Short mmCIF file of C-alpha atoms and ligand atoms in Angstrom, two decimals:
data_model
loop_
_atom_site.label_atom_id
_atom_site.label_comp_id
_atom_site.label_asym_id
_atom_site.label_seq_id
_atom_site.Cartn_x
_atom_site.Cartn_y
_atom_site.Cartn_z
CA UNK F 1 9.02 20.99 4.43
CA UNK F 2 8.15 19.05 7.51
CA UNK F 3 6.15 15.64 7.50
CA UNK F 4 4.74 13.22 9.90
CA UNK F 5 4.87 9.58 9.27
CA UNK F 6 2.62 7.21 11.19
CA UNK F 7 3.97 3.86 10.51
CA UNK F 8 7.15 5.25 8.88
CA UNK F 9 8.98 2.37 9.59
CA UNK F 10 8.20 0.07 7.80
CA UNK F 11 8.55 -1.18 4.68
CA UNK F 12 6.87 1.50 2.61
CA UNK F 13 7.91 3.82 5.32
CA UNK F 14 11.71 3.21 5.20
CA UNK F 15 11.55 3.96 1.43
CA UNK F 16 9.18 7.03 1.91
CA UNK F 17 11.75 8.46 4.64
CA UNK F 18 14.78 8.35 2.61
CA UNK F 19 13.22 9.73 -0.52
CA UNK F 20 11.55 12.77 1.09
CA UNK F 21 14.90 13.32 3.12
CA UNK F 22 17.15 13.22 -0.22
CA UNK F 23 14.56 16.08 -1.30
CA UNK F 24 15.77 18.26 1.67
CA UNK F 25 12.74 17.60 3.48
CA UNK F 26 12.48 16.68 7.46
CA UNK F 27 10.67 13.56 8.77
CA UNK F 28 9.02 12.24 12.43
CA UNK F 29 7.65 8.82 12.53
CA UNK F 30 5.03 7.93 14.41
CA UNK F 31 5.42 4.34 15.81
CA UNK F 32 4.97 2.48 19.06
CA UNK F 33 8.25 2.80 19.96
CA UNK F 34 9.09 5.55 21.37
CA UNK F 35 13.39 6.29 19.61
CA UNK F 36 15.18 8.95 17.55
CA UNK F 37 13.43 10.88 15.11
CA UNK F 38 9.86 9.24 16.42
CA UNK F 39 6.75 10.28 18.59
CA UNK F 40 4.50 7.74 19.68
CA UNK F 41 0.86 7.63 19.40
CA UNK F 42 0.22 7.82 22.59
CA UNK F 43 2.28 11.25 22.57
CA UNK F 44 0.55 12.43 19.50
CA UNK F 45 -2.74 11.78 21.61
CA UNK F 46 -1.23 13.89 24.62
CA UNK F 47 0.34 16.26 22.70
CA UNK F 48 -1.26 16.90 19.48
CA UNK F 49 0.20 17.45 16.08
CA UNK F 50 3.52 18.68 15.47
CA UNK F 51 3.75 21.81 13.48
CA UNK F 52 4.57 19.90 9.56
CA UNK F 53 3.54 20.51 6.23
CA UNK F 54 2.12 17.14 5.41
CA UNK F 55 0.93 13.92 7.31
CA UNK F 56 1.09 10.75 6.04
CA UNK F 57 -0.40 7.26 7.52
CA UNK F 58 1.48 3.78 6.81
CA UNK F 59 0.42 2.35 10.04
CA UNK F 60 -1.13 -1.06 10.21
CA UNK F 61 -0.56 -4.94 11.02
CA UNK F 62 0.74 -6.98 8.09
CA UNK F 63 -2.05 -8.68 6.03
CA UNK F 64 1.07 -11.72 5.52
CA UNK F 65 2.70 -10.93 9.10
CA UNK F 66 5.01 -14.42 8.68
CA UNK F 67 4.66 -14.50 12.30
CA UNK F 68 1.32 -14.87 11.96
CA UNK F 69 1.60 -16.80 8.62
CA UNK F 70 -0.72 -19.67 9.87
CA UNK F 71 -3.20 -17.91 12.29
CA UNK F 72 -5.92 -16.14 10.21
CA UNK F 73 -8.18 -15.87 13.05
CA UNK F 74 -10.91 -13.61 14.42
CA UNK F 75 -7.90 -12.02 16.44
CA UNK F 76 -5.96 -11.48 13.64
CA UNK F 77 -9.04 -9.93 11.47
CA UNK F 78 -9.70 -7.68 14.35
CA UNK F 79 -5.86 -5.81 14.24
CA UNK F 80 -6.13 -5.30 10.80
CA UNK F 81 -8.93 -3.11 11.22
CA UNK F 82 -7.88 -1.77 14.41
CA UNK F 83 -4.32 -0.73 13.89
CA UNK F 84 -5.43 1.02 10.40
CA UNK F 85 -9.02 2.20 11.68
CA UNK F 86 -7.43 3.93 15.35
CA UNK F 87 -4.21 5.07 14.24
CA UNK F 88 -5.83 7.21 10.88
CA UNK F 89 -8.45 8.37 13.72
CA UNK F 90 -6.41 9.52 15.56
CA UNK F 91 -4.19 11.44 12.69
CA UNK F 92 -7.35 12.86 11.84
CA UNK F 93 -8.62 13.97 14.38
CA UNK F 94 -4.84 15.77 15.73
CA UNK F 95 -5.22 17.39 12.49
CA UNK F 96 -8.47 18.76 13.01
CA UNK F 97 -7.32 20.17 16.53
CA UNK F 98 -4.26 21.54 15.18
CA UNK F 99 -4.14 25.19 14.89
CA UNK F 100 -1.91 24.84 12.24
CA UNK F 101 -3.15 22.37 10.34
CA UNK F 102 -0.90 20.79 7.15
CA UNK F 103 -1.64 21.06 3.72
CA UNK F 104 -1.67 17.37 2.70
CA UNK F 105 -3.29 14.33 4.82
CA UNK F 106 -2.36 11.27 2.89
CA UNK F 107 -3.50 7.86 3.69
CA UNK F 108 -2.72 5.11 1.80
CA UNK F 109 -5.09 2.05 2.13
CA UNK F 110 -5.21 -1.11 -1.17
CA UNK F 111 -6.94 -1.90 -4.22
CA UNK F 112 -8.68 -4.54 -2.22
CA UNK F 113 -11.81 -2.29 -2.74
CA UNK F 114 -12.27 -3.38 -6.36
CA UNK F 115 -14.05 -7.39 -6.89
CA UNK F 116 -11.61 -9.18 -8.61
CA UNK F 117 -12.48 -10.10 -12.04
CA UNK F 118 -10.96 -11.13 -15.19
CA UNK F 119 -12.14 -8.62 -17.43
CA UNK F 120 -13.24 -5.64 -15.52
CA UNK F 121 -11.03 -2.50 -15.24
CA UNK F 122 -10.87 -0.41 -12.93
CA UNK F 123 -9.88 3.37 -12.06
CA UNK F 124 -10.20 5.95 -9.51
CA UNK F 125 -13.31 7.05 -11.21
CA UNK F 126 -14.99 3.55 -10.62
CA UNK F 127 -18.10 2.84 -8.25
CA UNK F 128 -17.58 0.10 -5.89
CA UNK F 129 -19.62 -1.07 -2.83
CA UNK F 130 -17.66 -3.73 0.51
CA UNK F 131 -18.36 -7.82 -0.95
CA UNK F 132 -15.58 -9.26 1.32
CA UNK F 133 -13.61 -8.44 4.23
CA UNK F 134 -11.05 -6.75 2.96
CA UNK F 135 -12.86 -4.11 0.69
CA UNK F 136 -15.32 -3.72 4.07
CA UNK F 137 -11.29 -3.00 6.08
CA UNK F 138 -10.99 -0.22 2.72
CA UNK F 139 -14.30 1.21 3.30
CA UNK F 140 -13.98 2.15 6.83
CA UNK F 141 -10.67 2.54 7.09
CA UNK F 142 -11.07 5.46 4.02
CA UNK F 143 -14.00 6.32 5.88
CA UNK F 144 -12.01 7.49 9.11
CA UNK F 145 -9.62 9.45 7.51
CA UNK F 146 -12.42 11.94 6.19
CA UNK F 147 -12.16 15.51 7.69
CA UNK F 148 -14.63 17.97 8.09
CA UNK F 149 -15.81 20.06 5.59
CA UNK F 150 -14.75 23.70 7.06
CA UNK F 151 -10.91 21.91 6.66
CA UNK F 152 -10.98 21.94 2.69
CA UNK F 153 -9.83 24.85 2.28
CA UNK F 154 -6.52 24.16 4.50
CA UNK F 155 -5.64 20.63 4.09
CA UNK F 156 -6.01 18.33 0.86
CA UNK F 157 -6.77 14.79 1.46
CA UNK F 158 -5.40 11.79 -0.89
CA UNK F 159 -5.98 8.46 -0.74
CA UNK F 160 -3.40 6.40 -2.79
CA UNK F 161 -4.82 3.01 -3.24
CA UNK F 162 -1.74 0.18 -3.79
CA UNK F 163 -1.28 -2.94 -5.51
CA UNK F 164 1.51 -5.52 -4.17
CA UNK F 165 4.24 -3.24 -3.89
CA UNK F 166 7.61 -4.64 -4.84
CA UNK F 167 10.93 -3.97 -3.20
CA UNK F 168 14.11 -6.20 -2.28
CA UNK F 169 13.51 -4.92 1.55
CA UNK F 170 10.53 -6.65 2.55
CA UNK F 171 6.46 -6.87 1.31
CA UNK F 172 5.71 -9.47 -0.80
CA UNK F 173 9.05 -9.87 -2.75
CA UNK F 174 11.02 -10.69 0.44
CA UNK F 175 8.42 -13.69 1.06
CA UNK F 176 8.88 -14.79 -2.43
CA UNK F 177 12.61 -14.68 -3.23
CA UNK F 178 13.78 -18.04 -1.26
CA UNK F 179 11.04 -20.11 -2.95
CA UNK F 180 11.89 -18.87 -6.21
CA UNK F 181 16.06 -19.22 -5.94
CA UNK F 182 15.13 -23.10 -4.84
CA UNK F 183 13.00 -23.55 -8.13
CA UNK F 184 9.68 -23.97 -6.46
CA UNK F 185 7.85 -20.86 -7.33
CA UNK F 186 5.09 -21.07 -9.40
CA UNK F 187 1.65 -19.60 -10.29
CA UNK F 188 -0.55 -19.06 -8.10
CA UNK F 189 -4.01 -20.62 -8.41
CA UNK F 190 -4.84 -20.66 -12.19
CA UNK F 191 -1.93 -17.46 -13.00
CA UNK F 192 -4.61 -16.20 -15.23
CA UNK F 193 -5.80 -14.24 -12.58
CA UNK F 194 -4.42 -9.87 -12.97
CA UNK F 195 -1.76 -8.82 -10.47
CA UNK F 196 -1.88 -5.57 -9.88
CA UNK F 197 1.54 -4.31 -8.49
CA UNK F 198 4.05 -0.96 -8.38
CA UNK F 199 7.87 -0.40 -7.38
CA UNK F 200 8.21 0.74 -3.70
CA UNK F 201 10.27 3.56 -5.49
CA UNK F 202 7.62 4.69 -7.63
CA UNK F 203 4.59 4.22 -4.71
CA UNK F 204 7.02 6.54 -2.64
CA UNK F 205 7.21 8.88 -5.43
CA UNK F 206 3.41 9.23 -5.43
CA UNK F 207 2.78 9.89 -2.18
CA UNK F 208 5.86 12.43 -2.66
CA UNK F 209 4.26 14.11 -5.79
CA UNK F 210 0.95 14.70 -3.99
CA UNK F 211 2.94 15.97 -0.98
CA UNK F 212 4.52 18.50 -2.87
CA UNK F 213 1.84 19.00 -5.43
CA UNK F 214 -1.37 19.33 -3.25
CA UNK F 215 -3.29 21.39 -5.91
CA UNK F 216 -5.18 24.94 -5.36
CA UNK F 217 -8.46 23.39 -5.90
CA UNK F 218 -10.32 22.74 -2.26
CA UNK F 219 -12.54 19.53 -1.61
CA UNK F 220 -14.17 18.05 1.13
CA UNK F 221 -13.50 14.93 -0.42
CA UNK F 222 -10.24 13.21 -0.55
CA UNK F 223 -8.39 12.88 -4.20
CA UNK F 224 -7.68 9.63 -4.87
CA UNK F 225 -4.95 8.00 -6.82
CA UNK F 226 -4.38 4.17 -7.66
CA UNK F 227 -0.98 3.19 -6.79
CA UNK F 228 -0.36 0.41 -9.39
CA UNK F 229 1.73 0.56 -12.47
CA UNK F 230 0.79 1.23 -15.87
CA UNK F 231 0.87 -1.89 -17.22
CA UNK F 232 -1.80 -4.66 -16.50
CA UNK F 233 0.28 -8.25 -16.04
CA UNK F 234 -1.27 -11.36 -15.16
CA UNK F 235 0.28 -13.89 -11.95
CA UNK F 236 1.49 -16.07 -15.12
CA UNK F 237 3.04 -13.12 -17.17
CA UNK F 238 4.82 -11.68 -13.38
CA UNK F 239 5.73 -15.77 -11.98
CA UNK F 240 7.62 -16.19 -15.83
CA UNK F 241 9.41 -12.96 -15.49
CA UNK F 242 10.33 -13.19 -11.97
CA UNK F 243 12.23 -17.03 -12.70
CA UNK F 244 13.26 -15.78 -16.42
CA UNK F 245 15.26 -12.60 -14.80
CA UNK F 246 16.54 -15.28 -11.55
CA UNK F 247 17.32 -17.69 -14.21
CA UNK F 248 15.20 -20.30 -12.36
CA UNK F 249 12.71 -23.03 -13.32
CA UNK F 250 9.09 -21.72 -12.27
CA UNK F 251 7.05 -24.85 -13.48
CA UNK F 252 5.37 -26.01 -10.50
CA UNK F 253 2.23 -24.39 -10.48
CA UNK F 254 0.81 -23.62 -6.60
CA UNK F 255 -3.14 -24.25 -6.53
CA UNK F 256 -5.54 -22.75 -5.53
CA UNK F 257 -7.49 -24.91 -2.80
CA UNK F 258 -3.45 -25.24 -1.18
CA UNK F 259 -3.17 -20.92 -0.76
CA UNK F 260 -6.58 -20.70 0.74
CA UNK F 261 -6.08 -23.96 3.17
CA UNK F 262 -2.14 -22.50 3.82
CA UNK F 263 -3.93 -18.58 4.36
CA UNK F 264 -7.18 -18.81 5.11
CA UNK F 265 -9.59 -18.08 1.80
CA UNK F 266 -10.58 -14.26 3.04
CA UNK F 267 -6.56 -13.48 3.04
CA UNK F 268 -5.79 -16.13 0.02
CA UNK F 269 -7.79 -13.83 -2.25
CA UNK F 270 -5.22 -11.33 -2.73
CA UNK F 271 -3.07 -13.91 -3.89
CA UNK F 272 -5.39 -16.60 -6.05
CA UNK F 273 -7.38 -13.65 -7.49
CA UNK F 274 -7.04 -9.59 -8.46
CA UNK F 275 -8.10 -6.92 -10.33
CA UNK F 276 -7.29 -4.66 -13.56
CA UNK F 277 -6.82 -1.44 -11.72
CA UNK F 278 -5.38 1.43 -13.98
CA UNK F 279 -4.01 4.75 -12.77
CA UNK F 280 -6.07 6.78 -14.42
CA UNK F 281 -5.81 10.13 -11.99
CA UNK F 282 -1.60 9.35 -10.95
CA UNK F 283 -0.99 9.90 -14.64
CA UNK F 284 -3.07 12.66 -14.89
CA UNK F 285 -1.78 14.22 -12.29
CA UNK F 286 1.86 14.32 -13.65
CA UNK F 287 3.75 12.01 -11.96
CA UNK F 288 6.11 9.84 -13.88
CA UNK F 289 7.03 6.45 -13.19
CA UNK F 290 10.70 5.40 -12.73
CA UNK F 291 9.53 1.11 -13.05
CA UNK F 292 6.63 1.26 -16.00
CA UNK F 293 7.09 -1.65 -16.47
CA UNK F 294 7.45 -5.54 -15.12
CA UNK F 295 10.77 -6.00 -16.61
CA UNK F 296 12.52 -2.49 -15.67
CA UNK F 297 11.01 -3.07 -11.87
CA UNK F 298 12.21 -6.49 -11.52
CA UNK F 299 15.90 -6.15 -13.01
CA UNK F 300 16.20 -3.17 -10.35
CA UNK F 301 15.32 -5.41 -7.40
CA UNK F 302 16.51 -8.98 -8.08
CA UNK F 303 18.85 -8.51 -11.08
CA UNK F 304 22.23 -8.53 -9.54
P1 NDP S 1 4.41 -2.70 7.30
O1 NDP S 1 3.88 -4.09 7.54
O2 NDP S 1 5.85 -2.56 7.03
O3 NDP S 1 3.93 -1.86 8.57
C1 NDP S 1 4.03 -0.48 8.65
C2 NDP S 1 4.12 -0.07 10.09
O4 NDP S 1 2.86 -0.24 10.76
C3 NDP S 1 5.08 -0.87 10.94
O5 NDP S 1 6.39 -0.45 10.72
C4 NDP S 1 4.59 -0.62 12.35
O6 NDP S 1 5.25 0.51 12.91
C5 NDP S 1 3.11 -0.30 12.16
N1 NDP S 1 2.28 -1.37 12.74
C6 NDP S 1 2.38 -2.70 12.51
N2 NDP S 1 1.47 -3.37 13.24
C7 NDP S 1 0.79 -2.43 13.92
C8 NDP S 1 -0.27 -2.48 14.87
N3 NDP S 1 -0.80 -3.66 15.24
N4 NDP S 1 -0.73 -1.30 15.38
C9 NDP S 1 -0.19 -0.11 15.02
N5 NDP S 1 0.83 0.00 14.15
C10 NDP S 1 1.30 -1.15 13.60
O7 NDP S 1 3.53 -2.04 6.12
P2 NDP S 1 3.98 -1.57 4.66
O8 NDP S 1 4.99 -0.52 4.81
O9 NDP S 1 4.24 -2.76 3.82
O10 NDP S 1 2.60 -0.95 4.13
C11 NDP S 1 2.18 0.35 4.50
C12 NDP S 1 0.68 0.46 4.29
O11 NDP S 1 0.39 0.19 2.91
C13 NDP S 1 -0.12 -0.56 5.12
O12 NDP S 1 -1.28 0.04 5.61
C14 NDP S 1 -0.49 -1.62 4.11
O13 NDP S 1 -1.72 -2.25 4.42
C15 NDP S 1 -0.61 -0.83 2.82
N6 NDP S 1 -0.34 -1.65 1.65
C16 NDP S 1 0.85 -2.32 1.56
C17 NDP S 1 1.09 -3.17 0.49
C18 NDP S 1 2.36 -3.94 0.38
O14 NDP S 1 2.50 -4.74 -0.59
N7 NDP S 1 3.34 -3.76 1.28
C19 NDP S 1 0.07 -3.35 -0.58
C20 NDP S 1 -1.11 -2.55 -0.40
C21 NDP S 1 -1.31 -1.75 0.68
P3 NDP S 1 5.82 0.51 14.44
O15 NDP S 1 6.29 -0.88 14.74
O16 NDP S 1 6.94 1.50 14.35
O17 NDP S 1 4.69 0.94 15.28
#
C-alpha cells in the first residue's frame, strides 16, 4: 500500500516510516523541505493528493522545541495552532478533491483534551469540553480534520490521541536522559500527579493497525483511539524506574512553581500535572502492545 506522511520526519515520523516500510509498504513525506522521497505542502496545494492508500498527519511545531525552550510567547502559542490547524486543512481538504480518495485519514493530536485530575479516568468514550489552551489547540485542531459526510463511505477517519511518547531518538526521553545520567532528575512537581505515556514502537504500531485495519463500518465521524499504554503510572512510579533501570540517584525532587517559571504554566501543565487516560477502543480494536508496560518500555530504550 501507498501512504502519505505530513510531518514524517520527525520523531514519530522516522519510526512510523521504517515500520510501515519493513511491512512492504511505500511512503512520501510531506515536509517543508522539498528532498528524496518528500512533497512539500506547497506542492500538495498545487498539485493535489498523490494516488495512496492512507494519509497520515504528524505535522506540527514542538510543544518543548529546546530552541524555543525559554520563549513561551504569544508567537510561539500561535505556531502551535497554526502548523497543526493549516497543515491537517490542507490534508483534508486534498483528500476531499481527490478523485481517488484513500481509505484511512489519520491524525494524531494528544491527550491534552482530558483536565488533569488525580482520580478521574478517562477513555475514548469520555465527554470533555476546551478549559486551557492546549485542550482548546485539541479541539480545533480535531475539528479541521473532519470530512464531509458524502466521504464516509470511502475514507475512515481516526484520531489517535498520545501520551508522552517514549523513544531513545528524540521527544521527551532525549530531553531527559542527560539530567538523569548526572543524578539530577527528579519528580516533577508533587510526582503524584498520572503520566500518561506509550513506546514510539507501539504508537507507530497503532497508527499502523488502523492503517491496515480501517474497518467495513462507514462514519462520518472519526474513530478514535487513545495512544497511551495500558498501565496507569504516576511521575513518581516513571522518575524511580527511569534512575532504578540507569542505576542513578533520582532524589532531588523538581517543583512545581520552578517548571512553570522555567516553561511558562500553560506549557508546564503537561509536565506538573496529567491524566488517567485508558485505551479502552486500541484494545478493543485488536492491537497488541509490544511495551505494556513501564519496565519492558524503558529496558528497550535506555537499558544498554
Ligand atoms: P516533531 O516535533 O518531531 O515534528 C514533526 C514534524 O512536524 C517535523 O519533522 C516537521 O517536519 C514538522 N513541523 C515542525 N514545525 C512545523 C511548523 N512550524 N510548520 C509545519 N510543520 C512543522 O513531532 P513528533 O514526531 O514528536 O510528534 C508528532 C505529532 O504527535 C505532533 O503533532 C505532536 O504534537 C503529537 N504528539 C507528540 C508527542 C510526543 O511526545 N512526541 C505526545 C503527544 C502528541 P518538516 O521539518 O519536515 O516540515
Amino acid at each position: 500500500m501507498r501512504f502519505l506522511i505530513g510531518g514524517g520526519s520527525g520523531f514519530v515520523g522516522r519510526e512510523l516510516m521504517c515500520l510501515l516500510k519493513n511491512k512492504g509498504h511505500e511512503v512520501t513525506v510531506i515536509s517543508r523541505q522539498p528532498g528524496p522521497g518528500k512533497i512539500t505542502w506547497d506542492e500538495l496545494e498545487l498539485n493535489g493528493l498523490p494516488h495512496c492508500e492512507g494519509v497520515i498527519n504528524l505535522a506540527g511545531e514542538n510543544l518543548m522545541n529546546p530552541l524555543r525552550w525559554q520563549v513561551w510567547n504569544e508567537g510561539y502559542k500561535k505556531d502551535l495552532f497554526s502548523s497543526r490547524i493549516n497543515t491537517t486543512k490542507s490534508l483534508a481538504q486534498a483528500i476531499a478533491g481527490s478523485p481517488s480518495p484513500p481509505c484511512s485519514w489519520v491524525l494524531v493530536t494528544g491527550v491534552a483534551c482530558y483536565k488533569p485530575s488525580l482520580t478521574a479516568e478517562y477513555s475514548e468514550d469520555s465527554k470533555w469540553t476546551p478549559f486551557d489552551l492546549l485542550s482548546k489547540l485539541v479541539k480545533e485542531w480535531e475539528a479541521s480534520a473532519l470530512l464531509q459526510e458524502n466521504m464516509a463511505k470511502t475514507t475512515r477517519q481516526f484520531i489517535i490521541r498520545p501520551g508522552v511518547v517514549l523513544g531513545r531518538d528524540g521527544g521527551a526521553m532525549k530531553q531527559m536522559l542527560l539530567p538523569f545520567w548526572l543524578g539530577l532528575g527528579g519528580t516533577l512537581g508533587s510526582g503524584r500527579q498520572p503520566f500518561p505515556w506509550i513506546h514510539i514502537s507501539d504508537l507507530a504500531g497503532i497508527i499502523a493497525h488502523a492503517l491496515e485495519h480501517p474497518g467495513d463500518v462507514a462514519s462520518s465521524s472519526p474513530q478514535v483511539f487513545n495512544g497511551v499504554a495500558p498501565v496507569l503510572n504516576t511521575n513518581y512510579e516513571f522518575t524511580k524506574e527511569l534512575g532504578r533501570i540507569m542505576r542513578r540517584p533520582t532524589i532531588l525532587p523538581v517543583p512545581g512553581f520552578f517548571v512553570k517559571a522555567l516553561m511558562g504554566s500553560e506549557r508546564a501543565m503537561v509536565l506538573t500535572q496529567g491524566q488517567k487516560v485508558i485505551p479502552k477502543r486500541t484494545q478493543e480494536s485488536g492491537y497488541h502492545y509490544k511495551y505494556p508496560d513501564l519496565t519492558s518500555a524503558l529496558i528497550e530504550i535506555v537499558g544498554d
